[in-house]
Coordinates of C-alpha atoms and ligand atoms in Angstrom, one line a residue:
M332 CA 79.8 110.0 71.1
A333 CA 76.8 110.5 69.0
E334 CA 78.2 111.5 65.7
D335 CA 81.1 108.4 66.1
T336 CA 77.8 106.1 65.0
A337 CA 77.9 107.5 61.7
R338 CA 81.7 106.3 61.6
L339 CA 83.0 103.7 59.0
T340 CA 84.1 100.6 60.7
L341 CA 86.3 97.4 60.1
R342 CA 82.8 95.8 59.4
D343 CA 82.2 98.3 56.7
L344 CA 85.7 98.0 55.2
A345 CA 85.0 94.3 55.3
R346 CA 81.9 94.7 53.8
L347 CA 83.5 96.8 51.0
K348 CA 86.1 94.0 50.2
A349 CA 83.7 91.4 50.2
R350 CA 81.6 93.3 47.3
G351 CA 84.7 94.0 45.5
E352 CA 84.4 97.4 46.0
K353 CA 88.0 99.4 46.5
I354 CA 88.7 101.1 49.7
A355 CA 89.9 104.8 49.2
M356 CA 92.4 105.8 52.0
L357 CA 94.5 109.4 52.1
T358 CA 96.8 111.0 54.7
A359 CA 95.6 114.1 56.7
Y360 CA 97.4 115.8 59.4
D361 CA 94.7 118.6 60.0
A362 CA 91.0 119.2 60.7
T363 CA 90.6 121.6 57.5
F364 CA 92.0 118.8 55.1
A365 CA 90.2 116.3 57.2
A366 CA 86.9 117.5 56.3
V367 CA 87.5 117.9 52.6
L368 CA 88.4 114.2 52.4
D369 CA 85.5 113.2 54.5
R370 CA 83.1 115.2 52.2
A371 CA 85.0 113.8 49.2
G372 CA 84.2 110.2 50.1
V373 CA 87.6 109.1 51.4
E374 CA 86.9 106.0 53.7
V375 CA 90.0 105.6 55.7
L376 CA 92.2 108.8 56.9
L377 CA 95.6 108.0 57.9
V378 CA 97.4 110.4 60.6
G379 CA 100.7 108.9 58.9
D380 CA 104.1 109.8 60.7
T381 CA 104.9 111.6 56.9
L382 CA 103.9 114.2 58.8
G383 CA 107.6 114.6 60.0
P384 CA 108.9 115.2 56.9
L385 CA 105.8 116.8 55.1
V386 CA 104.5 119.1 58.0
Q387 CA 107.7 119.6 60.5
G388 CA 110.4 119.9 57.7
Q389 CA 112.4 116.8 59.3
P390 CA 114.6 114.5 57.1
T391 CA 112.5 111.3 57.7
T392 CA 109.7 110.0 59.7
L393 CA 111.7 109.1 62.6
P394 CA 111.7 112.2 65.0
V395 CA 108.0 112.4 65.1
S396 CA 106.7 111.9 68.8
M397 CA 103.8 110.6 70.5
D398 CA 102.7 113.7 71.6
E399 CA 103.0 115.3 68.2
M400 CA 100.8 112.2 66.9
V401 CA 98.1 112.9 69.6
Y402 CA 97.9 116.4 68.5
H403 CA 97.6 115.6 64.8
C404 CA 95.1 112.9 65.5
R405 CA 93.0 114.8 67.7
A406 CA 92.6 117.3 64.6
V407 CA 92.0 114.8 62.2
V408 CA 89.4 113.1 64.1
R409 CA 87.6 116.8 64.9
G410 CA 87.6 117.4 61.0
A411 CA 86.4 114.0 60.0
R412 CA 82.8 113.0 60.5
R413 CA 82.2 109.7 58.5
A414 CA 85.9 108.4 57.8
L415 CA 87.2 105.8 59.9
V416 CA 90.7 107.6 61.4
M417 CA 93.9 105.3 61.5
A418 CA 96.8 106.6 63.5
D419 CA 100.5 105.6 62.9
M420 CA 102.5 104.5 65.9
P421 CA 105.5 106.5 65.8
F422 CA 109.1 104.9 65.4
L423 CA 110.1 103.2 68.7
S424 CA 106.6 103.7 70.8
Y425 CA 106.0 99.8 70.3
T426 CA 109.3 98.2 71.1
D427 CA 107.2 95.8 73.4
A428 CA 103.6 94.9 74.2
A429 CA 103.7 97.4 77.0
A430 CA 104.9 100.1 75.3
A431 CA 102.5 99.5 72.5
L432 CA 99.7 99.0 74.7
A433 CA 100.1 102.4 76.6
N434 CA 100.9 104.4 73.3
A435 CA 98.1 103.1 70.9
G436 CA 96.1 103.4 74.1
R437 CA 97.0 107.0 74.3
L438 CA 95.8 107.5 70.5
L439 CA 92.3 105.8 70.9
K440 CA 91.5 107.5 74.4
E441 CA 93.3 110.9 74.0
A442 CA 93.0 111.5 70.4
G443 CA 89.8 109.3 69.5
V444 CA 91.2 107.5 66.6
Q445 CA 89.7 103.9 65.7
M446 CA 92.9 101.9 64.6
V447 CA 96.5 101.7 64.9
K448 CA 99.4 101.2 62.1
L449 CA 102.5 99.7 62.9
E450 CA 105.4 98.9 60.6
C451 CA 105.9 95.5 60.9
S452 CA 108.2 92.2 60.3
P453 CA 107.1 89.1 62.1
A454 CA 109.0 90.3 65.0
Q455 CA 106.1 92.6 65.8
E456 CA 103.6 89.4 65.9
G457 CA 103.2 89.4 69.7
I458 CA 102.9 93.0 70.0
V459 CA 100.0 92.9 66.9
A460 CA 98.5 89.9 68.9
A461 CA 98.4 92.0 72.3
L462 CA 96.8 94.8 71.1
A463 CA 94.1 92.9 69.3
A464 CA 93.6 90.8 72.7
E465 CA 92.8 94.5 74.0
G466 CA 90.2 95.0 71.1
I467 CA 92.5 97.4 69.5
P468 CA 92.2 97.4 65.9
V469 CA 95.8 97.3 64.3
C470 CA 96.8 97.6 60.4
A471 CA 99.9 95.8 59.8
H472 CA 102.2 97.9 57.5
L473 CA 104.8 95.5 55.3
G474 CA 107.1 96.1 52.6
L475 CA 109.0 99.3 52.6
R476 CA 108.8 100.5 56.2
P477 CA 110.3 103.9 56.2
Q478 CA 111.0 103.8 60.0
S479 CA 113.8 101.3 59.0
V480 CA 115.3 103.5 56.2
H481 CA 119.0 103.5 57.8
K482 CA 118.7 99.5 58.0
L483 CA 117.2 99.2 54.7
G484 CA 119.8 101.7 52.9
G485 CA 117.3 104.0 51.4
Y486 CA 113.6 103.9 50.3
R487 CA 113.6 100.8 48.1
V488 CA 111.3 98.6 46.5
Q489 CA 110.9 95.5 48.7
G490 CA 110.0 91.9 48.0
R491 CA 111.5 91.6 44.5
D492 CA 113.9 88.5 44.8
P493 CA 112.1 85.1 45.6
A494 CA 113.3 84.6 48.9
A495 CA 112.2 87.9 50.2
A496 CA 108.9 87.7 48.1
E497 CA 108.3 84.5 50.4
A498 CA 109.4 86.1 53.6
L499 CA 107.0 89.0 53.1
L500 CA 103.8 86.4 52.3
E501 CA 104.7 84.3 55.2
A502 CA 105.1 87.6 57.5
A503 CA 101.6 88.6 56.2
A504 CA 100.0 85.3 57.0
R505 CA 101.6 85.5 60.5
L506 CA 100.6 89.0 61.5
E507 CA 97.1 88.3 60.1
A508 CA 96.9 85.4 62.1
A509 CA 97.9 87.3 65.3
G510 CA 95.2 89.8 64.9
A511 CA 96.0 92.2 62.1
D512 CA 92.4 93.7 61.0
L513 CA 94.1 95.1 57.9
L514 CA 97.2 94.8 55.8
L515 CA 99.2 97.7 54.2
L516 CA 101.7 97.0 51.5
E517 CA 104.1 99.9 50.6
A518 CA 106.6 99.5 47.6
V519 CA 106.2 95.9 46.7
P520 CA 105.7 94.2 43.1
A521 CA 102.3 94.4 41.9
A522 CA 102.1 90.5 41.3
L523 CA 103.6 89.8 45.0
A524 CA 100.5 92.2 46.3
G525 CA 98.3 90.2 44.3
R526 CA 99.4 86.8 46.2
V527 CA 99.2 88.4 49.4
R528 CA 95.7 89.9 48.8
A529 CA 94.6 86.2 47.4
Q530 CA 95.4 84.6 50.9
A531 CA 94.5 87.5 52.8
G532 CA 91.1 86.9 54.6
V533 CA 91.2 91.2 55.6
P534 CA 91.5 94.1 53.4
V535 CA 95.0 94.8 51.8
I536 CA 95.6 98.4 50.9
G537 CA 98.3 99.2 48.8
I538 CA 100.7 102.3 48.0
G539 CA 103.0 101.6 45.2
A540 CA 101.9 97.8 45.4
G541 CA 100.0 97.7 41.9
P542 CA 96.3 97.5 41.3
D543 CA 95.7 94.1 43.0
C544 CA 94.7 95.2 46.4
D545 CA 91.1 95.8 48.3
G546 CA 92.2 99.4 48.5
Q547 CA 94.9 102.0 48.0
V548 CA 96.2 105.3 49.7
L549 CA 98.7 108.0 49.1
V550 CA 100.1 110.8 50.5
L551 CA 97.6 113.8 50.2
Y552 CA 100.7 116.2 49.5
D553 CA 101.6 113.9 46.6
L554 CA 98.1 113.8 45.5
L555 CA 98.2 117.4 45.5
G556 CA 101.4 117.8 43.5
L557 CA 103.1 119.8 46.4
T558 CA 105.9 117.5 47.0
E559 CA 109.4 117.9 45.7
R560 CA 109.6 114.9 43.8
L561 CA 106.5 112.9 43.2
P562 CA 107.2 109.2 43.9
R563 CA 106.8 106.7 40.6
F564 CA 103.5 105.2 42.4
A565 CA 101.8 108.7 43.0
K566 CA 99.8 111.0 41.0
N567 CA 98.9 115.0 41.0
F568 CA 95.0 114.9 40.7
L569 CA 95.1 118.3 41.2
A570 CA 96.8 118.8 37.7
E571 CA 93.6 118.0 36.1
A572 CA 90.7 119.2 38.7
D573 CA 89.1 122.6 39.4
G574 CA 90.3 122.7 43.2
V575 CA 91.4 120.6 45.9
E576 CA 88.1 118.8 46.8
A577 CA 87.8 118.1 43.1
A578 CA 91.1 116.4 43.1
V579 CA 90.2 114.1 45.9
R580 CA 87.0 113.2 44.3
A581 CA 88.7 112.6 41.2
Y582 CA 91.2 110.2 43.2
V583 CA 88.6 108.3 45.0
A584 CA 86.5 107.9 41.8
A585 CA 90.0 106.5 40.1
V586 CA 90.5 104.3 42.8
K587 CA 86.8 102.6 42.7
T588 CA 86.9 102.2 38.8
G589 CA 90.4 100.5 39.1
R590 CA 91.9 103.6 36.8
F591 CA 94.5 104.2 39.9
P592 CA 96.9 102.9 39.7
G593 CA 97.8 102.0 36.3
P594 CA 100.8 100.0 35.2
E595 CA 102.9 103.5 35.2
H596 CA 102.6 103.7 38.8
S597 CA 103.4 99.9 39.8
Y598 CA 106.4 98.1 40.0
Ligands
KIV1037 O1 103.0 107.9 56.9 C1 102.3 107.7 56.1 O2 102.2 108.4 55.3 C2 102.2 106.2 55.6 C3 101.7 106.1 54.0 C4 103.1 106.3 53.2 C5 101.2 104.7 54.0 O3 102.5 105.3 56.4

């Protein structure tokens, strides 16, 4: 218990937003990398369900189970002393409020994470409210939602046309009103992310959402240049760094100074 008093909290993230300091977030799946990222100053570690494709060799994030999430979250929580640890809720683990509470409860109680992330549309409003009512910090993931890849017909930029942009703005407002403590925007036009940020009271984290966000997240293996095809919005920071920790420090510095993402990483 004692070491958790040193961990960053939602209040720290709100303070960073209030003073205009960008939040640096990365995915992590194990204790060793979690410790490196923590030392390098990353404020939020996301145990993402990208562990399916990246750690397990699955074709998508869909097969990741609750037991697997708990296992990886435990490792990351053990490795990181300062960072807030956020866990992805796997596909179909939050189909109703009861399931969401039971599964988010496991991530907080058994794995020790401080926050959960759900891929959201307005349909998840009641679930976000139920989690918030029990004091569970929630990040609402909007825009490209990889768990809906088959419905979306691929990993495509979202919110490009005016109707889709308005729908996303409304969804963000409704989910925040329902109790979301953080919004995460994946693969949306930079201008739309700026509009979400302008209306939001909570921090807005982007991945492929341009520079006008309160913070950025990247998939660790993209940052290290390990993935086969680097998405447009990512950057290999290891290419110009002297080792993994230096690459992560370079990422944190680039986010904090607004040098990353640049226009070449945005839509
Ligand atoms: O699972 C994950 O790694 C994510 C990031 C892409 C934000 O959700």
